[in-house]
Short mmCIF file of C-alpha atoms and ligand atoms in Angstrom, two decimals:
data_model
loop_
_atom_site.label_atom_id
_atom_site.label_comp_id
_atom_site.label_asym_id
_atom_site.label_seq_id
_atom_site.Cartn_x
_atom_site.Cartn_y
_atom_site.Cartn_z
CA MET S 1 40.64 -16.65 -1.71
CA PRO S 2 42.71 -13.56 -2.70
CA ILE S 3 45.88 -13.10 -0.62
CA ILE S 4 44.76 -9.69 0.68
CA ALA S 5 41.46 -11.13 1.93
CA LYS S 6 43.32 -14.02 3.56
CA GLU S 7 45.73 -11.65 5.32
CA ARG S 8 42.80 -9.61 6.61
CA LEU S 9 41.15 -12.77 7.94
CA LEU S 10 44.31 -13.95 9.70
CA LYS S 11 44.77 -10.54 11.28
CA LEU S 12 41.18 -10.51 12.50
CA LEU S 13 41.54 -14.01 13.96
CA HIS S 14 44.46 -13.05 16.15
CA GLU S 15 43.37 -9.75 17.57
CA VAL S 16 40.18 -8.01 18.63
CA PRO S 17 39.98 -4.92 16.42
CA GLU S 18 39.09 -1.60 18.03
CA ASN S 19 36.77 -1.03 15.11
CA TYR S 20 33.22 -2.33 15.74
CA TYR S 21 32.36 -2.31 12.06
CA GLU S 22 35.18 -4.79 11.42
CA LEU S 23 33.97 -6.96 14.27
CA VAL S 24 30.44 -7.03 12.93
CA ASN S 25 31.79 -8.10 9.55
CA PHE S 26 33.96 -10.73 11.24
CA PHE S 27 30.94 -12.36 12.89
CA LEU S 28 28.88 -12.09 9.70
CA ASP S 29 31.65 -13.51 7.50
CA ALA S 30 30.64 -16.88 6.05
CA ASP S 31 34.31 -17.82 5.48
CA ILE S 32 35.20 -17.70 9.19
CA SER S 33 34.49 -20.85 11.18
CA ILE S 34 32.10 -21.00 14.13
CA ALA S 35 35.04 -22.15 16.34
CA ASP S 36 37.02 -18.98 15.50
CA LYS S 37 33.95 -16.83 16.14
CA ASN S 38 33.54 -18.55 19.55
CA ILE S 39 37.12 -17.68 20.54
CA LYS S 40 36.80 -14.07 19.39
CA SER S 41 33.47 -13.55 21.14
CA LYS S 42 34.95 -14.49 24.49
CA THR S 43 37.87 -12.04 24.29
CA PHE S 44 35.70 -9.26 22.90
CA LEU S 45 32.92 -9.70 25.49
CA GLN S 46 35.46 -9.63 28.30
CA ARG S 47 36.79 -6.36 26.92
CA GLU S 48 33.28 -4.85 26.79
CA ILE S 49 32.37 -6.16 30.28
CA ASP S 50 35.46 -4.41 31.66
CA LYS S 51 33.98 -1.11 30.45
CA LEU S 52 30.77 -1.55 32.47
CA ASN S 53 29.87 0.52 35.48
CA ILE S 54 28.00 -2.15 37.42
CA GLU S 55 28.02 -0.26 40.76
CA ASN S 56 25.62 2.38 39.45
CA LEU S 57 23.30 -0.10 37.74
CA GLN S 58 19.71 -0.17 38.94
CA PHE S 59 18.91 -3.84 39.29
CA PRO S 60 16.81 -5.60 41.96
CA GLN S 61 17.46 -8.78 43.92
CA LEU S 62 16.23 -11.84 42.04
CA ASN S 63 13.20 -12.39 44.27
CA GLN S 64 12.00 -8.87 43.39
CA LEU S 65 12.82 -9.07 39.69
CA ARG S 66 9.33 -9.82 38.33
CA ALA S 67 7.60 -7.18 40.47
CA TRP S 68 10.27 -4.61 39.53
CA LEU S 69 9.93 -5.23 35.80
CA GLU S 70 6.13 -5.19 36.04
CA GLN S 71 6.32 -1.82 37.75
CA GLU S 72 8.69 -0.52 35.03
CA ASN S 73 6.29 -1.78 32.39
CA LYS S 74 3.36 -0.04 34.09
CA SER S 75 5.22 3.28 34.30
CA THR S 76 6.15 3.01 30.62
CA ARG S 77 2.52 2.50 29.67
CA GLU S 78 1.44 5.41 31.86
CA GLU S 79 4.06 7.69 30.32
CA TYR S 80 2.85 6.65 26.88
CA GLN S 81 -0.73 7.54 27.85
CA ASN S 82 0.50 10.98 28.93
CA TYR S 83 2.23 11.34 25.56
CA LEU S 84 -1.01 10.45 23.74
CA VAL S 85 -2.97 12.99 25.76
CA MET S 86 -0.34 15.64 24.97
CA ARG S 87 -0.65 14.84 21.26
CA LYS S 88 -4.44 14.84 21.38
CA GLN S 89 -4.31 18.32 22.84
CA GLY S 90 -2.35 19.50 19.81
CA GLY S 91 1.19 18.92 21.11
CA LYS S 92 3.96 18.43 18.54
CA ARG S 93 5.68 15.15 17.65
CA GLN S 94 8.35 14.49 20.24
CA TYR S 95 10.85 12.46 18.18
CA PHE S 96 10.67 13.17 14.46
CA SER S 97 9.70 16.64 13.32
CA ASN S 98 9.77 15.47 9.69
CA LEU S 99 10.25 12.43 7.47
CA GLY S 100 13.92 13.26 6.91
CA GLN S 101 14.61 12.85 10.62
CA ALA S 102 12.68 9.57 10.69
CA PHE S 103 14.93 8.35 7.84
CA GLU S 104 18.02 9.45 9.75
CA PHE S 105 16.81 7.41 12.75
CA LEU S 106 16.00 4.32 10.64
CA THR S 107 19.48 4.51 9.12
CA LYS S 108 21.30 4.86 12.44
CA VAL S 109 19.56 1.90 14.09
CA ALA S 110 20.06 -0.28 10.99
CA PRO S 111 23.34 -1.97 12.11
CA LEU S 112 21.52 -3.35 15.14
CA LYS S 113 18.35 -4.27 13.30
CA GLN S 114 20.27 -6.24 10.67
CA VAL S 115 21.32 -8.66 13.44
CA ASP S 116 18.06 -8.64 15.40
CA GLY S 117 17.90 -11.69 17.66
CA ALA S 118 21.61 -12.54 17.21
CA TRP S 119 22.42 -12.53 20.95
CA LEU S 120 20.43 -15.77 21.26
CA TYR S 121 21.99 -17.73 18.40
CA SER S 122 24.09 -20.03 20.60
CA THR S 123 20.95 -21.25 22.42
CA VAL S 124 19.90 -23.34 19.41
CA ASN S 125 22.81 -25.68 20.28
CA TYR S 126 21.06 -26.62 23.55
CA TRP S 127 17.94 -28.03 21.88
CA ASN S 128 18.02 -31.19 24.04
CA ASN S 129 17.92 -29.16 27.26
CA THR S 130 14.23 -28.40 27.85
CA ASP S 131 15.15 -25.85 30.53
CA LEU S 132 16.37 -23.58 27.71
CA HIS S 133 13.43 -24.04 25.37
CA ASP S 134 11.85 -20.69 26.21
CA LEU S 135 15.04 -18.93 25.19
CA ILE S 136 15.33 -20.95 21.96
CA LEU S 137 11.73 -20.17 21.12
CA ILE S 138 12.39 -16.43 21.45
CA TYR S 139 15.23 -16.81 18.93
CA LEU S 140 13.06 -18.78 16.52
CA GLU S 141 10.34 -16.14 16.76
CA GLU S 142 12.88 -13.39 16.04
CA LEU S 143 13.58 -15.49 12.91
CA GLY S 144 9.86 -15.64 12.11
CA THR S 145 9.97 -19.43 12.56
CA GLY S 146 11.18 -19.53 8.95
CA LYS S 147 8.72 -17.11 7.31
CA ALA S 148 10.33 -14.15 5.54
CA THR S 149 7.27 -12.01 6.32
CA ALA S 150 7.79 -12.59 10.07
CA ASN S 151 11.61 -12.76 10.20
CA HIS S 152 12.69 -9.55 11.96
CA VAL S 153 15.85 -9.10 9.87
CA CYS S 154 13.90 -9.62 6.62
CA LEU S 155 11.26 -7.16 7.80
CA TYR S 156 13.81 -4.45 8.49
CA HIS S 157 15.66 -5.03 5.20
CA HIS S 158 12.33 -4.85 3.46
CA LEU S 159 11.40 -1.59 5.18
CA LEU S 160 14.72 0.08 4.24
CA LYS S 161 14.62 -1.21 0.70
CA ASN S 162 11.10 0.06 0.16
CA LEU S 163 12.12 3.50 1.40
CA GLY S 164 15.29 3.54 -0.71
CA LEU S 165 17.47 3.58 2.43
CA ASP S 166 19.30 0.34 1.77
CA GLU S 167 22.66 2.08 1.37
CA TRP S 168 22.53 3.19 5.01
CA ASN S 169 25.97 1.77 5.80
CA LEU S 170 27.61 4.52 3.73
CA TYR S 171 26.65 7.19 6.22
CA LEU S 172 27.46 5.79 9.64
CA GLU S 173 30.30 6.20 12.12
CA ASP S 174 31.77 3.22 13.93
CA GLU S 175 29.95 3.89 17.22
CA TYR S 176 26.65 2.79 15.63
CA TYR S 177 28.08 -0.73 15.26
CA GLN S 178 29.01 -1.31 18.92
CA GLN S 179 25.69 -2.84 20.05
CA ALA S 180 25.53 -4.98 16.91
CA ALA S 181 29.03 -6.33 17.67
CA ILE S 182 27.96 -7.11 21.26
CA GLN S 183 24.83 -8.93 20.10
CA LEU S 184 26.80 -11.01 17.62
CA ALA S 185 29.47 -11.83 20.20
CA LEU S 186 26.79 -13.01 22.64
CA GLY S 187 25.39 -15.16 19.85
CA TYR S 188 28.74 -16.93 19.47
CA ALA S 189 29.63 -16.99 23.17
CA PRO S 190 30.53 -20.29 24.90
CA PRO S 191 28.16 -21.86 27.49
CA GLU S 192 29.69 -20.06 30.51
CA PHE S 193 28.15 -16.85 29.10
CA LEU S 194 24.56 -18.12 29.42
CA PRO S 195 23.83 -15.89 32.46
CA GLU S 196 25.09 -12.83 30.53
CA ILE S 197 22.94 -13.83 27.55
CA MET S 198 19.90 -14.13 29.84
CA GLY S 199 20.67 -10.77 31.45
CA TYR S 200 21.05 -9.10 28.06
CA ASN S 201 17.85 -10.72 26.83
CA LEU S 202 16.00 -9.61 29.96
CA GLU S 203 16.68 -5.95 29.29
CA TYR S 204 16.29 -6.12 25.53
CA GLU S 205 12.88 -7.78 25.58
CA GLN S 206 11.22 -5.26 27.95
CA LEU S 207 8.87 -2.65 26.53
CA PRO S 208 10.63 0.72 26.25
CA LEU S 209 8.81 4.03 25.92
CA HIS S 210 10.85 4.96 22.84
CA LEU S 211 9.46 1.96 20.96
CA LEU S 212 5.85 3.03 21.59
CA ILE S 213 6.48 6.63 20.55
CA THR S 214 8.60 5.65 17.53
CA ASN S 215 5.87 3.31 16.35
CA PHE S 216 3.25 6.05 16.73
CA GLU S 217 5.23 8.83 15.04
CA LEU S 218 6.50 6.70 12.14
CA ALA S 219 2.96 5.61 11.34
CA GLU S 220 1.84 9.23 11.59
CA LEU S 221 4.51 10.21 9.04
CA GLY S 222 3.24 7.51 6.69
CA VAL S 223 6.16 5.09 7.21
CA ASP S 224 5.30 1.40 7.45
CA ALA S 225 5.85 0.89 11.19
CA SER S 226 5.00 -2.83 11.27
CA TYR S 227 8.55 -3.80 12.34
CA PHE S 228 8.19 -1.61 15.44
CA ASN S 229 4.58 -2.56 16.06
CA LEU S 230 5.52 -6.23 15.97
CA HIS S 231 7.97 -5.67 18.83
CA ILE S 232 5.23 -4.14 20.95
CA THR S 233 3.02 -7.20 20.50
CA ILE S 234 5.51 -10.09 20.37
CA ASP S 235 7.64 -8.83 23.29
CA ASN S 236 4.66 -8.39 25.65
CA GLN S 237 4.94 -9.14 29.34
CA ASP S 238 1.84 -11.31 29.55
CA ASN S 239 2.94 -14.25 27.40
CA GLY S 240 5.49 -12.77 24.99
CA HIS S 241 9.27 -12.43 24.97
CA ALA S 242 9.38 -10.18 28.04
CA HIS S 243 7.45 -12.77 30.05
CA ARG S 244 9.62 -15.65 28.85
CA SER S 245 12.84 -13.75 29.51
CA ILE S 246 11.87 -13.32 33.19
CA LYS S 247 10.73 -16.95 33.41
CA MET S 248 14.11 -18.15 32.11
CA VAL S 249 16.05 -16.15 34.68
CA GLU S 250 13.86 -17.41 37.54
CA LYS S 251 14.26 -20.99 36.36
CA PHE S 252 18.00 -20.80 35.85
CA ALA S 253 18.69 -19.02 39.11
CA THR S 254 17.58 -22.15 41.01
CA LYS S 255 19.93 -24.38 38.99
CA TYR S 256 23.17 -22.47 39.40
CA GLN S 257 25.35 -23.72 42.25
CA ASP S 258 27.07 -20.40 42.80
CA LYS S 259 24.12 -18.04 43.18
CA ASP S 260 26.22 -14.91 43.69
CA ASN S 261 28.22 -15.59 40.57
CA PHE S 262 25.04 -16.16 38.52
CA TYR S 263 23.54 -12.90 39.80
CA HIS S 264 26.73 -10.98 39.04
CA LYS S 265 26.97 -12.37 35.51
CA LEU S 266 23.25 -11.73 34.92
CA LYS S 267 23.72 -8.09 35.89
CA GLN S 268 26.71 -7.78 33.57
CA GLY S 269 24.65 -9.07 30.67
CA TYR S 270 21.82 -6.68 31.55
CA ALA S 271 24.26 -3.77 31.65
CA LEU S 272 25.80 -4.63 28.27
CA ASN S 273 22.70 -3.03 26.75
CA GLN S 274 23.92 0.34 27.96
CA LEU S 275 27.11 0.39 25.93
CA GLY S 276 27.24 2.15 22.58
CA VAL S 277 24.61 4.43 21.10
CA GLY S 278 21.05 3.32 21.86
CA SER S 279 17.76 4.40 20.27
CA VAL S 280 17.08 7.08 22.88
CA GLN S 281 20.47 8.73 22.34
CA ILE S 282 20.08 8.49 18.57
CA ILE S 283 16.69 10.23 18.77
CA ARG S 284 18.01 12.88 21.14
CA GLU S 285 20.94 13.63 18.86
CA LEU S 286 19.15 13.64 15.50
CA ASN S 287 20.86 16.28 13.40
CA LEU S 288 19.57 16.61 9.87
CA ASP S 289 22.09 19.32 9.01
CA TYR S 290 25.04 17.08 9.88
CA PHE S 291 23.40 14.10 8.18
CA VAL S 292 22.81 15.97 4.91
CA HIS S 293 26.42 17.17 4.94
CA LYS S 294 27.48 13.53 5.23
CA ILE S 295 25.30 12.56 2.27
CA LEU S 296 26.69 15.41 0.16
CA LYS S 297 30.29 14.55 1.07
CA LYS S 298 29.68 10.94 0.14
CA LYS S 299 28.20 11.97 -3.22
CA ALA S 300 31.17 14.29 -3.80
CA ILE S 301 33.51 11.28 -3.94
CA THR S 302 31.82 10.06 -7.12
CA GLY S 303 30.87 13.57 -8.27
CA SER S 304 34.37 15.03 -8.30
CA LEU S 305 36.15 14.85 -11.67
CA ILE S 306 32.98 14.13 -13.63
CA HIS S 307 31.97 17.78 -14.09
CA ASN S 308 33.51 19.74 -16.89
CA ASN S 309 35.66 22.69 -15.90
CA ARG S 310 33.20 25.23 -17.33
CA CYS S 311 30.95 24.73 -14.25
CA VAL S 312 32.34 27.50 -12.05
CA PHE S 313 30.99 28.88 -8.76
CA ASN S 314 32.75 31.79 -7.15
CA HIS S 315 35.96 31.29 -9.17
CA LYS S 316 36.19 27.57 -8.40
CA THR S 317 35.17 24.71 -10.65
CA VAL S 318 32.67 22.18 -9.30
CA ASN S 319 35.44 19.59 -9.50
CA GLN S 320 37.50 21.74 -7.12
CA TRP S 321 34.56 22.30 -4.76
CA LEU S 322 33.99 18.54 -4.55
CA SER S 323 37.66 17.59 -4.21
CA SER S 324 37.71 17.12 -0.40
CA PRO S 325 35.22 17.00 2.52
CA GLU S 326 36.48 20.43 3.69
CA GLN S 327 35.82 21.91 0.24
CA VAL S 328 32.30 20.39 0.24
CA GLU S 329 31.58 22.17 3.56
CA LEU S 330 32.72 25.47 2.02
CA PHE S 331 30.65 24.75 -1.10
CA ILE S 332 27.49 24.21 0.97
CA ALA S 333 28.18 27.47 2.84
CA TYR S 334 28.63 29.23 -0.50
CA LEU S 335 25.36 27.78 -1.89
CA VAL S 336 23.51 29.09 1.18
CA GLU S 337 25.20 32.49 1.02
CA SER S 338 24.42 32.90 -2.67
CA GLU S 339 20.81 31.75 -2.07
CA TRP S 340 21.02 28.62 -4.15
CA ILE S 341 19.73 27.07 -0.92
CA LYS S 342 17.13 29.15 0.97
CA PHE S 343 16.51 27.64 4.38
CA GLY S 344 13.03 27.85 5.92
CA THR S 345 11.25 28.50 2.61
CA ASP S 346 9.48 26.37 0.03
CA PRO S 347 12.34 24.29 -1.45
CA GLU S 348 10.90 25.01 -4.91
CA GLU S 349 12.39 28.48 -4.45
CA SER S 350 15.87 27.03 -4.02
CA ARG S 351 17.81 26.55 -7.26
CA PHE S 352 19.79 23.70 -5.70
CA TRP S 353 16.56 21.76 -5.02
CA LYS S 354 15.35 22.28 -8.59
CA LEU S 355 18.73 21.14 -9.87
CA ILE S 356 18.47 17.79 -8.08
CA HIS S 357 14.71 17.24 -8.18
CA SER S 358 13.30 18.62 -11.39
CA GLU S 359 13.40 16.09 -14.22
CA SER S 360 15.09 18.71 -16.39
CA GLY S 361 17.54 19.59 -13.58
CA ARG S 362 21.25 19.08 -14.37
CA MET S 363 21.70 16.86 -11.32
CA PHE S 364 18.46 14.89 -11.57
CA GLY S 365 19.11 11.23 -10.70
CA VAL S 366 22.16 11.89 -8.51
CA PHE S 367 20.08 11.59 -5.33
CA ASN S 368 17.51 8.84 -4.88
CA LEU S 369 14.02 9.56 -3.53
CA ALA S 370 14.96 8.95 0.11
CA GLU S 371 17.97 11.26 -0.11
CA ARG S 372 15.86 13.91 -1.80
CA GLN S 373 13.26 13.61 0.98
CA ILE S 374 16.00 14.19 3.55
CA ILE S 375 17.38 17.20 1.61
CA TYR S 376 13.86 18.58 1.09
CA ASP S 377 13.11 18.50 4.83
CA TRP S 378 16.55 19.97 5.56
CA ILE S 379 15.87 22.98 3.32
CA ARG S 380 12.27 23.64 4.31
CA GLY S 381 12.77 23.48 8.11
CA GLU S 382 9.46 24.70 9.56
CA PHE S 383 7.96 25.51 6.14
CA PRO S 384 4.94 23.24 5.45
CA SER S 385 5.75 20.12 3.45
CA ARG S 386 4.39 19.68 -0.08
CA PHE S 387 6.64 16.85 -1.13
CA ARG S 388 6.45 13.24 -0.03
CA ILE S 389 8.33 10.39 -1.62
CA SER S 390 6.12 7.65 -2.89
CA HIS S 391 6.99 4.25 -4.22
CA THR S 392 4.36 3.04 -6.58
CA HIS S 393 5.83 -0.45 -6.81
CA PRO S 394 6.50 -1.92 -3.37
CA ILE S 395 9.37 -4.41 -3.45
CA PRO S 396 8.29 -8.03 -2.90
CA TYR S 397 9.52 -10.07 0.04
CA LEU S 398 12.46 -12.44 -0.20
CA HIS S 399 10.32 -15.53 -0.71
CA ASP S 400 8.57 -13.86 -3.64
CA THR S 401 11.77 -12.73 -5.35
CA ASP S 402 13.19 -16.23 -4.97
CA ARG S 403 10.74 -17.55 -7.50
CA PHE S 404 12.34 -15.37 -10.14
CA THR S 405 15.97 -15.80 -9.13
CA LEU S 406 18.02 -18.60 -10.52
CA ASP S 407 20.99 -19.38 -8.33
CA TYR S 408 22.13 -22.77 -9.51
CA LEU S 409 24.78 -23.38 -6.81
CA ALA S 410 22.49 -22.30 -3.97
CA GLN S 411 19.76 -24.51 -5.38
CA LEU S 412 22.13 -27.50 -5.43
CA GLU S 413 23.23 -26.84 -1.85
CA HIS S 414 19.62 -26.54 -0.77
CA GLU S 415 18.63 -29.81 -2.42
CA LYS S 416 21.61 -31.53 -0.80
CA LEU S 417 20.63 -30.27 2.65
CA GLN S 418 17.01 -31.32 2.12
CA SER S 419 18.15 -34.80 1.18
CA VAL S 420 20.56 -35.07 4.15
CA ILE S 421 17.84 -33.98 6.59
CA HIS S 422 15.35 -36.36 5.02
CA HIS S 423 17.72 -39.35 5.32
CA SER S 424 19.27 -38.47 8.70
CA PRO S 425 18.83 -41.32 11.14
CA ASP S 426 18.13 -39.28 14.26
CA ILE S 427 17.15 -35.87 15.53
CA SER S 428 20.61 -34.90 16.81
CA ASP S 429 22.07 -35.47 13.37
CA LYS S 430 19.34 -33.35 11.78
CA MET S 431 19.86 -30.56 14.33
CA ASN S 432 23.62 -30.50 13.73
CA GLN S 433 23.00 -30.08 10.01
CA LEU S 434 20.46 -27.31 10.49
CA ILE S 435 22.13 -25.18 13.19
CA PRO S 436 24.79 -23.54 10.95
CA TYR S 437 22.00 -22.17 8.72
CA LEU S 438 20.32 -20.49 11.68
CA ALA S 439 23.35 -18.22 12.14
CA PRO S 440 22.87 -14.42 12.04
CA HIS S 441 24.31 -14.04 8.53
CA LEU S 442 22.23 -16.88 7.06
CA HIS S 443 18.86 -17.25 8.77
CA HIS S 444 17.22 -14.56 6.62
CA GLN S 445 18.38 -16.18 3.38
CA LYS S 446 16.42 -18.86 1.55
CA MET S 447 18.20 -21.85 3.12
CA GLY S 448 18.23 -20.20 6.53
CA LEU S 449 14.47 -19.68 6.42
CA TRP S 450 13.93 -23.27 5.34
CA SER S 451 16.28 -24.59 8.07
CA THR S 452 14.56 -22.44 10.72
CA HIS S 453 11.21 -23.85 9.67
CA VAL S 454 12.44 -27.47 9.90
CA TYR S 455 14.22 -26.85 13.23
CA THR S 456 11.01 -25.34 14.65
CA GLN S 457 8.95 -28.22 13.28
CA LEU S 458 11.23 -30.74 15.02
CA LEU S 459 11.32 -28.98 18.39
CA PHE S 460 8.12 -26.96 18.68
CA PRO S 461 5.64 -28.32 16.09
CA TYR S 462 2.73 -26.71 17.98
CA VAL S 463 3.92 -23.13 17.28
CA LEU S 464 3.70 -23.49 13.51
CA GLN S 465 0.44 -22.49 11.90
CA PRO S 466 -1.06 -25.29 9.77
FE1 LIG Y 501 13.22 -8.54 17.10
FE1 LIG Y 502 11.76 -10.03 20.95
#
């Protein structure tokens, strides 16, 4: 390992960085041991718990929990019906006025979606405790029980890749990584955090109104909403994740000696969901103007110094305009002022759009289709859309691409694991071999999917389709 990388690792091991992005990378780093991740998760979670405002949290007594959540679920469904009526009567979309905004949303929730299910990772260690099986099964279902086409992380990667949004991490501030860091820390938390994990799970698995509306509006805009739709069906309160999350709390509450302590910890876990920037806040604060500026500033980093000095706008060369984020802001203002960008009109009338979109344009190829869609919607505003990105060749799922990829070392490791599992004398030995591959950074890879399938087969053979 290079010395610089080693120094970074050592630094991360000894302190909890303020930066959530670094923490997410710490938990997803294959070179850091599970034991070190366990230690870090404890310190980090304590720091986040200290930020909570538990006094103002709406949370019922345990004997009223089920009725309270059922009532919440009913109000959500009623509000959704009101939304549908409003739309049927000609009302406008409430969340995404255009595709560009939908892309901005999909990008901003990506850090969390890339670790979907992670808060439950530690539960797979308790496979011989049947009281925790409902929780483990939720985790395995988040992992698609080993099928790439049902693994939530694979599904989201697939969605972004198909839309050309897979470079989302270039455009995000640190605050969008806070919930992802919390989920990963819960996934590596020691056993005393089980009540917090159950509390977190309880909130996360309930049906929120924003999920229903997001699913509806994305589909309406022609985006494949199956990731969101899946969470409406699989998390249902009748027999899905929401139901099982309540069942687990009810069951565990009777087993804890110190009932008050369990209740307090459960509430803390529930409240952890409120930290950071959630979907509702992201939707409320969608700002295509700011987002496009970010994209243009990012492009300017590679674009500066590659133009020749004959390209001059208003006495400055393009290289000078692109030399710093402040200059890029001024450049955008100049392009608007000089009508290279005409807001609220057909983008075809804007020279800047033609420059980046027309095949003969000088900047054709600088922006991919998704970025062009975002810029198109930014320019046109309320002007009717005539442009819609289309991908004629959908990207195949992981398990399909695997057939064409030759990774000799991975193949060897996979064969070794298969042989070890096959020859293992007992189930606990097999489980110990499999569990590391069910970790958040691995379960969506080829060996992770295989290990998830075998783990599920050993513990819950009845859930696998023949
Ligand atoms: Fe999920
Ligand atoms: Fe779920």
